[in-house]
CSV table of C-alpha atoms and ligand atoms in Angstrom, one decimal:
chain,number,residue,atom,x,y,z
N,1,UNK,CA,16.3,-64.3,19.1
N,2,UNK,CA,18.3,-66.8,17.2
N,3,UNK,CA,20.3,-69.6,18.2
N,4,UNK,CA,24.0,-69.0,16.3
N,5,UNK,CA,26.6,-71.3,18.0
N,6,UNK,CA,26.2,-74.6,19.4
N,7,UNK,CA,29.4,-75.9,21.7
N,8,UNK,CA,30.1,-79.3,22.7
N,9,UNK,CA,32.7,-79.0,26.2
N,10,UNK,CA,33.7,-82.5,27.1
N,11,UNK,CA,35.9,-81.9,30.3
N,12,UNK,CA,37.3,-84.2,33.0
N,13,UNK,CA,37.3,-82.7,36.8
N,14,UNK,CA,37.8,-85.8,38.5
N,15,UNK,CA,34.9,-87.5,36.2
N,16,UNK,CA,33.7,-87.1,32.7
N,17,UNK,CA,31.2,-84.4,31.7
N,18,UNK,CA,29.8,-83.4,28.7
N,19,UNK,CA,28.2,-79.5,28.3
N,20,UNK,CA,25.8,-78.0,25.9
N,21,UNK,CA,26.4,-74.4,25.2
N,22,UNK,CA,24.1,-72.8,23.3
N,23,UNK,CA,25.2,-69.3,22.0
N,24,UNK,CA,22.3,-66.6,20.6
N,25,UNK,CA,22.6,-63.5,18.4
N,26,UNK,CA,21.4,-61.6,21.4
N,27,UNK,CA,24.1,-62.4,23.9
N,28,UNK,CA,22.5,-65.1,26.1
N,29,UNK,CA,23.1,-68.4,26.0
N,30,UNK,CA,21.9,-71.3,28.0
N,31,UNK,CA,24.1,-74.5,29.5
N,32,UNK,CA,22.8,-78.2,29.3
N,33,UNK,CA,24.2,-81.4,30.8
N,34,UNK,CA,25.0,-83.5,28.3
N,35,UNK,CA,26.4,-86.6,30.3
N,36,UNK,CA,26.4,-90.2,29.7
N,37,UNK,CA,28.6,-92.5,31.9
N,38,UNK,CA,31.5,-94.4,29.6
N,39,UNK,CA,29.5,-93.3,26.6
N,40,UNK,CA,30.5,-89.3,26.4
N,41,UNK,CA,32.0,-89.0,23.2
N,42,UNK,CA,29.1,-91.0,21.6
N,43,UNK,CA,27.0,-88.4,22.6
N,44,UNK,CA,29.4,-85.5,22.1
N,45,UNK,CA,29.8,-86.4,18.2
N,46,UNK,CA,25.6,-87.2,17.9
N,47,UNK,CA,25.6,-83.3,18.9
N,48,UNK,CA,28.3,-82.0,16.7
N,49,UNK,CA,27.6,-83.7,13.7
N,50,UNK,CA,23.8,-84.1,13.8
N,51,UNK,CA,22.0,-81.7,16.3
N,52,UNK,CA,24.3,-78.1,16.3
N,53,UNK,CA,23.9,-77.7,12.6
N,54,UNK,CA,19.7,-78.6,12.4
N,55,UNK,CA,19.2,-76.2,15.2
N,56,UNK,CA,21.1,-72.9,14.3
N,57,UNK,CA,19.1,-70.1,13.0
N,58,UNK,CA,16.0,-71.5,15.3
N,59,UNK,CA,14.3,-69.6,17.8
N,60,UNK,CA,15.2,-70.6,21.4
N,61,UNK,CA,12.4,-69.6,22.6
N,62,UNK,CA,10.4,-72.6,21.2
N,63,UNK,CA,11.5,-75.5,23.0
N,64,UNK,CA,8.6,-78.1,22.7
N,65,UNK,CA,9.0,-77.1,19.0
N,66,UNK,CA,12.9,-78.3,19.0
N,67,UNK,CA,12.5,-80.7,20.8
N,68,UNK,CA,9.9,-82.3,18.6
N,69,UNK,CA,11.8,-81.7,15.8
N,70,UNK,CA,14.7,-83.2,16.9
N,71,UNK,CA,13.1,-86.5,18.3
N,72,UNK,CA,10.9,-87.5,15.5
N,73,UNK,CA,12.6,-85.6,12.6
N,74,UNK,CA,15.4,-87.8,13.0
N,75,UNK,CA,13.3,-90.9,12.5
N,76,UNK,CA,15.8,-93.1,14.3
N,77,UNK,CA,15.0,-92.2,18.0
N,78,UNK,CA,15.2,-93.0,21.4
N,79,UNK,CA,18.1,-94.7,22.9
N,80,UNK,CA,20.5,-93.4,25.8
N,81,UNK,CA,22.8,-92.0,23.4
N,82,UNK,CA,20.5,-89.6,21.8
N,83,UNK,CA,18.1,-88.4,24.2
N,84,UNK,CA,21.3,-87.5,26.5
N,85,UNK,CA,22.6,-85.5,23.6
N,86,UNK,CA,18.7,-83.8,23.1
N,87,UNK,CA,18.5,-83.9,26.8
N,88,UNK,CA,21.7,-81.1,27.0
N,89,UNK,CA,20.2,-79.2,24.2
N,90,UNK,CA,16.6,-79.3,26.0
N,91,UNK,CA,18.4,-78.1,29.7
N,92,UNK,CA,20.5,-75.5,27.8
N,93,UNK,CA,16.9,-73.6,25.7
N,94,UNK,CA,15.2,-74.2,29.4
N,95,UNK,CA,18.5,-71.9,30.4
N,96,UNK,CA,18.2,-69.3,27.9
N,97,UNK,CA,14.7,-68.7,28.4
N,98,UNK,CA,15.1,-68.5,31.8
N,99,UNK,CA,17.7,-65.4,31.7
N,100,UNK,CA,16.0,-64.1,29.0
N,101,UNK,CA,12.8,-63.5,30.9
N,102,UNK,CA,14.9,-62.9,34.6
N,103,UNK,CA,13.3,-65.8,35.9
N,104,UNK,CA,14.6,-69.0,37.3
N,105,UNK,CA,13.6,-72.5,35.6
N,106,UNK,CA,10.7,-73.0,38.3
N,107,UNK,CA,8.9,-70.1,37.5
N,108,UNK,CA,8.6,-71.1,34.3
N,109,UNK,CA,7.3,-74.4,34.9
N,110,UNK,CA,4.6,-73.0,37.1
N,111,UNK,CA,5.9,-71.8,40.2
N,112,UNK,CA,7.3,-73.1,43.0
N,113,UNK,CA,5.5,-75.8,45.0
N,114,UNK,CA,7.3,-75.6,48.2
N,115,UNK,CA,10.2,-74.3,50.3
N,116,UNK,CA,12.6,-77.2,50.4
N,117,UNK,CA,13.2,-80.0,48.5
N,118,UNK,CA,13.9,-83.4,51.1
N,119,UNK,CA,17.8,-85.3,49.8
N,120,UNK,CA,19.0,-88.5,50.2
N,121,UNK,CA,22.7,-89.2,50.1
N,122,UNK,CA,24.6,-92.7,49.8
N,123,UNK,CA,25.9,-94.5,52.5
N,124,UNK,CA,28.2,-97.5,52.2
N,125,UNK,CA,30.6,-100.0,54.2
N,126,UNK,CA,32.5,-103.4,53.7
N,127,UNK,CA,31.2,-104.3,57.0
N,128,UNK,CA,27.5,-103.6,58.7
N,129,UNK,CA,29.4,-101.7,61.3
N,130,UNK,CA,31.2,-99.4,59.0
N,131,UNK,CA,27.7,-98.8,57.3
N,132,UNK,CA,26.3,-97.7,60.3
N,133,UNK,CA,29.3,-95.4,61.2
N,134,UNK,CA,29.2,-93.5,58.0
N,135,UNK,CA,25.4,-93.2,58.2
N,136,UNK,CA,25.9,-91.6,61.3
N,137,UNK,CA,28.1,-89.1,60.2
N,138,UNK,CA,25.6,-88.2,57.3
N,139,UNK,CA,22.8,-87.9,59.8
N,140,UNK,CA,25.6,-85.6,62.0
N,141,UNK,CA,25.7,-83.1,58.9
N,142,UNK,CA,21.3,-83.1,58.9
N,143,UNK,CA,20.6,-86.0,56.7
N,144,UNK,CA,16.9,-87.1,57.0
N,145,UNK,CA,17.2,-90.2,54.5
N,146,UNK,CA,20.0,-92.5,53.5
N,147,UNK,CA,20.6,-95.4,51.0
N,148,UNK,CA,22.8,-97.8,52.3
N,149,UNK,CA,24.5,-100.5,50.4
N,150,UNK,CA,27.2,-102.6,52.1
N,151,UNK,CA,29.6,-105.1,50.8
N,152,UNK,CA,28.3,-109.0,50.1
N,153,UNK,CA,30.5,-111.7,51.8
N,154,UNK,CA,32.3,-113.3,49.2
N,155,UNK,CA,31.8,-111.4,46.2
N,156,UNK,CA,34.3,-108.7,45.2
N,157,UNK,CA,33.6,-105.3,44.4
N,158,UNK,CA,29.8,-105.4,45.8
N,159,UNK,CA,27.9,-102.7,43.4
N,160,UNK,CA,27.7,-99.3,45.7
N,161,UNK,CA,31.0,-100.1,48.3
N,162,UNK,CA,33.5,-99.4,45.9
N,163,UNK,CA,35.2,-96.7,44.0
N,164,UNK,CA,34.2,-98.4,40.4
N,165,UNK,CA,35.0,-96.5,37.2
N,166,UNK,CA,37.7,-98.3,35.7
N,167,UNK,CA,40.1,-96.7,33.1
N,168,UNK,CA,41.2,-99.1,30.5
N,169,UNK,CA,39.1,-101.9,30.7
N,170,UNK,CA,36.0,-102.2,32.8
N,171,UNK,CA,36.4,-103.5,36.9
N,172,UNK,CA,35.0,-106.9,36.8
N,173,UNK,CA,32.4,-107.1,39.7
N,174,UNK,CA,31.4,-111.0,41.0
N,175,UNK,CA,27.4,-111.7,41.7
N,176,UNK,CA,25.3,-113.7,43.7
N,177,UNK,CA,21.8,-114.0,44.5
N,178,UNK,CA,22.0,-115.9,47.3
N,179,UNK,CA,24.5,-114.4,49.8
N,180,UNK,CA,23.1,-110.6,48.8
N,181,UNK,CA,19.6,-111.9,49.6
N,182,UNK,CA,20.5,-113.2,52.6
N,183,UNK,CA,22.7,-109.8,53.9
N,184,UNK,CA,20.4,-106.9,52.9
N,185,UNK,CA,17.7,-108.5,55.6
N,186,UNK,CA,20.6,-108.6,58.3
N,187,UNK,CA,21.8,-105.4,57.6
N,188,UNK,CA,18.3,-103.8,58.3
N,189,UNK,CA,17.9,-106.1,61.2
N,190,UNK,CA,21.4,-104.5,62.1
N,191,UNK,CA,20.8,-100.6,61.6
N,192,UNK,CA,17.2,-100.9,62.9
N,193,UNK,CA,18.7,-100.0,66.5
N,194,UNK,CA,21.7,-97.9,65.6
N,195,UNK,CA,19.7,-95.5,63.5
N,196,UNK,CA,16.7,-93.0,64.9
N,197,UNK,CA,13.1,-94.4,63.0
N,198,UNK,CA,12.8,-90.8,61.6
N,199,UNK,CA,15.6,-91.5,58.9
N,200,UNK,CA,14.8,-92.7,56.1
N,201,UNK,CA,16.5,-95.7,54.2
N,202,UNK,CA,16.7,-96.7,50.8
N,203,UNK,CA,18.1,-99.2,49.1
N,204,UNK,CA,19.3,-99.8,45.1
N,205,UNK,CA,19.4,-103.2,43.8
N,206,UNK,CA,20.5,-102.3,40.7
N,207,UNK,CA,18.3,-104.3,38.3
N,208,UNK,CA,20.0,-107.6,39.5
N,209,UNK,CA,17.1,-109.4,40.3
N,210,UNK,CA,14.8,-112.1,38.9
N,211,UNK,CA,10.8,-111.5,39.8
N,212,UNK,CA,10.5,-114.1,42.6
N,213,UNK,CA,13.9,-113.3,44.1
N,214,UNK,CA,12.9,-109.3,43.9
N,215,UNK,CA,9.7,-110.8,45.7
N,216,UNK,CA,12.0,-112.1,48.6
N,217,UNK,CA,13.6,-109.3,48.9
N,218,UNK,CA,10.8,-107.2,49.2
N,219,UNK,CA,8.7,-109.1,51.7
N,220,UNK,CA,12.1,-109.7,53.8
N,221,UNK,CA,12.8,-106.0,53.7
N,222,UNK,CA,8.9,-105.2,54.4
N,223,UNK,CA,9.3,-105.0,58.2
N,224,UNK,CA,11.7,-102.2,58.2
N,225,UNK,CA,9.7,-99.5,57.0
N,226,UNK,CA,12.3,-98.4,53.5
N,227,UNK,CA,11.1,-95.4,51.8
N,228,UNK,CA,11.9,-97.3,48.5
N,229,UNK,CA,13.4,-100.3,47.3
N,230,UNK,CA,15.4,-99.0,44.0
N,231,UNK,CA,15.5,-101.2,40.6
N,232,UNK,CA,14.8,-104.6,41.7
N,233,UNK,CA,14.8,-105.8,37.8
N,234,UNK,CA,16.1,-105.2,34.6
N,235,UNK,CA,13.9,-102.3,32.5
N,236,UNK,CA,13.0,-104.7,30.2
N,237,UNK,CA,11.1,-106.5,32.7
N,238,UNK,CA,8.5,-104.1,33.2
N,239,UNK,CA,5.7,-107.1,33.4
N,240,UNK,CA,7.8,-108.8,36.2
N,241,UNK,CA,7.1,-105.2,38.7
N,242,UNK,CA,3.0,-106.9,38.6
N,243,UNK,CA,4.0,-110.0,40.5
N,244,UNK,CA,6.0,-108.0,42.6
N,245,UNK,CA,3.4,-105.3,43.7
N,246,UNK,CA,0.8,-108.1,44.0
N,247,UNK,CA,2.8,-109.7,46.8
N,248,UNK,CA,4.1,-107.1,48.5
N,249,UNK,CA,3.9,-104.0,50.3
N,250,UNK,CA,7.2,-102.6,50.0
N,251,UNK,CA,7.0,-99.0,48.1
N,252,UNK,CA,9.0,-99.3,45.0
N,253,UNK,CA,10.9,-96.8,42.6
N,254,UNK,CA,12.6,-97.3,39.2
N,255,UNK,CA,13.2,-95.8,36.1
N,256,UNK,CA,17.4,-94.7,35.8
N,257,UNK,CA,17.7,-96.8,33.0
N,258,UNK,CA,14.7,-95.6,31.3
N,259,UNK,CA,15.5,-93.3,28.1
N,260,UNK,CA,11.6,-91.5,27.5
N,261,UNK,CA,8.0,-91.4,28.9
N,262,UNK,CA,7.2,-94.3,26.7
N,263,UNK,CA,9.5,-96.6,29.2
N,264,UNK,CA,8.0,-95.0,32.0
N,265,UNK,CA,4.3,-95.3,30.9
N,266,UNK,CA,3.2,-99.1,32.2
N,267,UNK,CA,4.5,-98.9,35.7
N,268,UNK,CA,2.4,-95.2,36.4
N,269,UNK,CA,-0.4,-95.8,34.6
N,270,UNK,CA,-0.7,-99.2,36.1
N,271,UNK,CA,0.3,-98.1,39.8
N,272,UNK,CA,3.5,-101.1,39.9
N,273,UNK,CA,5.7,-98.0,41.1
N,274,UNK,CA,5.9,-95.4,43.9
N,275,UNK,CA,8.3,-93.1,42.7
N,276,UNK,CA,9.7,-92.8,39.3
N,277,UNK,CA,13.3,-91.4,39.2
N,278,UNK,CA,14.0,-91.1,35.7
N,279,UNK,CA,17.5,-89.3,34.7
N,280,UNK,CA,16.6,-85.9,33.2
N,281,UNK,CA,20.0,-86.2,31.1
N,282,UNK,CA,19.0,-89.3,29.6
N,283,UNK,CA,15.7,-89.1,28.9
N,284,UNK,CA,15.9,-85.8,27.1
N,285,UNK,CA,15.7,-83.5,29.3
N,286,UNK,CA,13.7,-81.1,31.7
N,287,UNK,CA,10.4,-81.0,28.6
N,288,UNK,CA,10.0,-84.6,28.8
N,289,UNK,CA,10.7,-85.2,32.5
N,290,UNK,CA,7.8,-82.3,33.5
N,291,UNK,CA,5.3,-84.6,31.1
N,292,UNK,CA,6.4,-87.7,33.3
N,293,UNK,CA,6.0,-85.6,36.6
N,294,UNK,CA,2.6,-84.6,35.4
N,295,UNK,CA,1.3,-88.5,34.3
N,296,UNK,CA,2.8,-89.9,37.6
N,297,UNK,CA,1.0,-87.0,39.6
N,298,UNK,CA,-2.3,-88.6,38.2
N,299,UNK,CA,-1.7,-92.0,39.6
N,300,UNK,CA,-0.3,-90.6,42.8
N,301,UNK,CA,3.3,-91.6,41.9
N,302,UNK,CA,6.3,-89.7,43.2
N,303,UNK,CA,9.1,-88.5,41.4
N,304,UNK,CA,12.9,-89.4,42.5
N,305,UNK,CA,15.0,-87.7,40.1
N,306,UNK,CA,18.6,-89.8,39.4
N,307,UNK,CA,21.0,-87.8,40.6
N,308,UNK,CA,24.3,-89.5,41.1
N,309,UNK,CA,28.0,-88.0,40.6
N,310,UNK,CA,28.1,-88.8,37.0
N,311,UNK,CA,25.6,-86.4,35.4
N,312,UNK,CA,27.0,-82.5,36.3
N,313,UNK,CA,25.4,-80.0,38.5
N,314,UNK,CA,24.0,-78.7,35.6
N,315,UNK,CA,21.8,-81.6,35.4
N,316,UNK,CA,21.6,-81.6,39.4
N,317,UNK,CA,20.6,-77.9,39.2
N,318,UNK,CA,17.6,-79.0,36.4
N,319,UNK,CA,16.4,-81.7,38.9
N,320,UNK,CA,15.8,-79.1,41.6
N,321,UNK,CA,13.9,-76.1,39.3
N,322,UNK,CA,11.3,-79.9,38.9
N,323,UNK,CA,11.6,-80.8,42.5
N,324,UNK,CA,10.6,-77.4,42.9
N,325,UNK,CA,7.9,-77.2,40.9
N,326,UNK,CA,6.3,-80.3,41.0
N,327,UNK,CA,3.2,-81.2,43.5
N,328,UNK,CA,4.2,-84.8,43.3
N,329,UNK,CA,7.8,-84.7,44.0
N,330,UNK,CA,8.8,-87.2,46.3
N,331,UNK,CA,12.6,-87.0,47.0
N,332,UNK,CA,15.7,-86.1,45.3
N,333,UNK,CA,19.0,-88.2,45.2
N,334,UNK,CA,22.6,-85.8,45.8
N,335,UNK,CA,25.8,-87.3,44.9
N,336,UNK,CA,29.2,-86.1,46.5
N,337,UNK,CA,30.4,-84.4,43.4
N,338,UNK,CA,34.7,-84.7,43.2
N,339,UNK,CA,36.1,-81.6,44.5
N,340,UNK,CA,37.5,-80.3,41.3
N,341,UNK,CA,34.3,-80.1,39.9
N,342,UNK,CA,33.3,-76.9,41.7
N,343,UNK,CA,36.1,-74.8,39.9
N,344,UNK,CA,34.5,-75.6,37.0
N,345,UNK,CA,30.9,-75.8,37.2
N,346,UNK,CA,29.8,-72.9,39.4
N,347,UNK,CA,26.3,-73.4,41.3
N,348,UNK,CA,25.0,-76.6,42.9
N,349,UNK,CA,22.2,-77.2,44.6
N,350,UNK,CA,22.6,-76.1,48.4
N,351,UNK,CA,21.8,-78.4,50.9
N,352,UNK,CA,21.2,-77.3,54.3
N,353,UNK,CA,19.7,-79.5,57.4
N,354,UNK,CA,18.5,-82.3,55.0
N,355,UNK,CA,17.2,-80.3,52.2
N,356,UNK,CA,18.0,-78.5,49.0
N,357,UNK,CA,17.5,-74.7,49.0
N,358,UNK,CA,17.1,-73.1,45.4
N,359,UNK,CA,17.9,-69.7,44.5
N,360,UNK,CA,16.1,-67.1,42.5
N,361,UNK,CA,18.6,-66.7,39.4
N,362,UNK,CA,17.2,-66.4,36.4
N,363,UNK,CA,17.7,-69.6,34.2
N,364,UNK,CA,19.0,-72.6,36.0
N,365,UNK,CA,21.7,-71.1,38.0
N,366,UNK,CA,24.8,-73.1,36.9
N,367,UNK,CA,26.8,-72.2,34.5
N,368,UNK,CA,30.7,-73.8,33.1
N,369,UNK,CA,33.9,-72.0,32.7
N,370,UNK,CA,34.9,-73.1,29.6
N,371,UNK,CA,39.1,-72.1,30.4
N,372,UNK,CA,38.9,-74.5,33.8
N,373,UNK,CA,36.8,-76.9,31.8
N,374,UNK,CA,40.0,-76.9,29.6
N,375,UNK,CA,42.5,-77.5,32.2
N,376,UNK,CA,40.7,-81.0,32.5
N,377,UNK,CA,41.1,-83.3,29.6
N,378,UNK,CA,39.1,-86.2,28.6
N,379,UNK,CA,39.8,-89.8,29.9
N,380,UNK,CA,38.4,-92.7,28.8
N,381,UNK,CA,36.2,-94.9,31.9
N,382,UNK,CA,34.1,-97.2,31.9
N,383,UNK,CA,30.9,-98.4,34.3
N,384,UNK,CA,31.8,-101.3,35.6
N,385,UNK,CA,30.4,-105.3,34.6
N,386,UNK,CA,28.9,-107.8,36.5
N,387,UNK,CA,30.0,-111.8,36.3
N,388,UNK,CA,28.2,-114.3,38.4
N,389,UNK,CA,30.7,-116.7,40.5
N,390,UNK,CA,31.0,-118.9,37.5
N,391,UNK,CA,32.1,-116.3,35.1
N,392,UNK,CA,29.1,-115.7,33.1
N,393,UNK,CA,27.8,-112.2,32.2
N,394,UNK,CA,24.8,-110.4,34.9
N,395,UNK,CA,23.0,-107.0,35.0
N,396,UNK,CA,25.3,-104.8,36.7
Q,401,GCO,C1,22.0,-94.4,41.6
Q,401,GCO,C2,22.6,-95.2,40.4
Q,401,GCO,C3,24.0,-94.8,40.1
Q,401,GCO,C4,24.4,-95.6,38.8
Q,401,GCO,C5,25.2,-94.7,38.0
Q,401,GCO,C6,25.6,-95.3,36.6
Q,401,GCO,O1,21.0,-94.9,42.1
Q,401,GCO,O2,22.5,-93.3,41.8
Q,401,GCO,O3,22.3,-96.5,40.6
Q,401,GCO,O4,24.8,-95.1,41.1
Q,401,GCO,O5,25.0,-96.8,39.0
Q,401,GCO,O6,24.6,-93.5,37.7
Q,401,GCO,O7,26.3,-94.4,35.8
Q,402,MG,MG1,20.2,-96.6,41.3
């Protein structure tokens, strides 16, 4: 078998995605996610104009093989851009080699570990109440664990309560330690009687804090039992998560922002994380996100796939064959995708009384129609920025 047509689909169904298609001489071909947010052409034109033509006329079947080639025969690697655009091509030879030996993904990765695979959904509110209100309805449709985010008094656009993917320019959000510091603790306090023990809660930071203040936050937020606190710094400041593990017993996760192993590396190996949740589209794909699964599982770390709105249920459906088939899963994150997005992309993970079910279909078991896909041009977005109160630049 021979790979003979590589396709870049770039299509807009309420958000930007980005598709992999990769055509053989036999018939089969295999779909990848190709997604990053405010950056999708970037990665588009890497795989036009530098991938597709190095990988025709290779054998699909050899995936560790292209996937080497195409990370250290390029010599400039790494970097969001380009291990989202090798992270499609990985998903989409994981695809082929699924329906070419009528086995799903999971199989092929060694089987499955269990039945179903535990979700968390987000939850959100400009006041505690409203938090609480949608929580309750996501616990209504069988729920088991929430992140919850509410809005900070005084600061516009809190990260997580707001519809945020500007068009033109990017939507200008304001920060502030002090007043988000102060509310996350009082929201807990809050939902700690409105919502049954047996949930879960999680919350994302976002990579806004310095160490001590992620300290704070931690031993504030210790009482309250969170199945993780999400990002507390920036992922340069993989040192800082030390001082925070040292002085506190609040189970941590991180990793989004990560683009390979290599970033992920210090905080397993040293034990500084619980659960790494690494983006399978952006750190190229399901081959390097099993060898993270497998050094975590050795120093008893969980994995928390990313799985937000902006990477497509291609990418979603690539998450699950690894919750599936990894001892050391932990959780997995599911985004409410926009509702145009299931006439395109067909297959989605299935949720059903708090978990994900997964089918047997050979490959992944998502797939794009390319004439829908087309119905749904491109439009330029961007992730939003963060400003502090006196207009200077933060992490958003
Ligand atoms: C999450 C993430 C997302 C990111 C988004 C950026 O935990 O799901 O923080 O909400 O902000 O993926 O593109
Ligand atoms: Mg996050």
């Amino acid at each position: 078998m021979k790979i003979n047509n590589v396709k870049v689909i770039v299509t807009n169904p309420g958000r930007n995605y980005v598709t992999v298609k990769i055509e053989t001489d036999q018939g089969i071909y295999g779909v990848g996610d190709a997604t990053l947010n405010g950056r999708e052409l970037a990665v588009a034109k890497t795989i036009e104009e530098y991938l597709a033509p190095i990988i025709i006329g290779k054998n699909p079947d050899n995936i560790e093989h292209i996937w080497q080639y195409i990370y250290r025969g390029a010599y400039w690697r790494g970097g969001p851009v380009f291990m989202t655009a090798l992270a499609g091509i990985d998903m989409a030879l994981w695809d082929i080699k699924g329906k070419k030996a009528g086995l799903p993904v999971y199989s092929l990765l060694g089987g499955k570990c269990r039945d179903k695979a535990l979700c968390y959904t987000h939850v959100s509110g400009q006041s505690f109440k409203e938090v609480k209100d949608n929580a309750l309805k996501k616990i209504d449709e069988g729920y088991k664990a929430l992140r919850v985010q509410v809005s900070i008094p005084g600061l516009d656009g809190t990260y997580g309560t707001v519809e945020d993917d500007a068009k033109e320019l990017p939507f200008v959000e304001k920060w502030d330690s002090k007043p988000y510091l102060n509310t996350i603790p009082q929201l807990f306090e809050y939902l700690k009687s409105e919502i049954d023990d047996d949930i879960h809660l999680i919350h994302d930071s976002h990579e806004r804090l310095t160490i001590s203040e992620a300290v704070k936050l931690a031993k504030r937020l210790e009482k309250y039992d969170l199945l993780f606190l999400e990002d507390l710094l920036k992922p340069e400041n993989k040192d800082g998560f030390n001082f925070i593990k040292n002085n506190s017993a609040m189970p941590l996760a991180m990793g989004e922002l990560f683009n390979s192993r290599w970033d992920a590396v210090k905080l397993i190996t040293e034990k500084l994380i619980d659960y790494i949740r690494c983006d399978v589209s952006h750190i190229g794909g399901i081959t390097e996100a099993k060898k993270i699964a497998h050094l975590a599982e050795t120093f008893q770390v969980k994995t928390a796939w990313h799985g937000p709105a902006d990477i497509s249920p291609i990418a979603h459906m690539a998450n699950l064959h690894l919750d599936f088939s990894t001892p050391n899963f932990g959780i997995q994150e599911l985004a409410e995708f926009p509702k145009e997005v299931a006439e395109v992309f067909t297959g989605q993970p299935e949720f059903e009384d708090g978990y994900l079910k997964i089918s047997d279909k050979p490959g992944l078991g998502c797939d794009i129609d390319e004439e829908k896909a087309a119905k749904y041009s491109y439009q330029k977005a961007y992730l939003p920025v963060a400003e502090r109160l006196d207009g200077s630049v933060h992490d958003w």
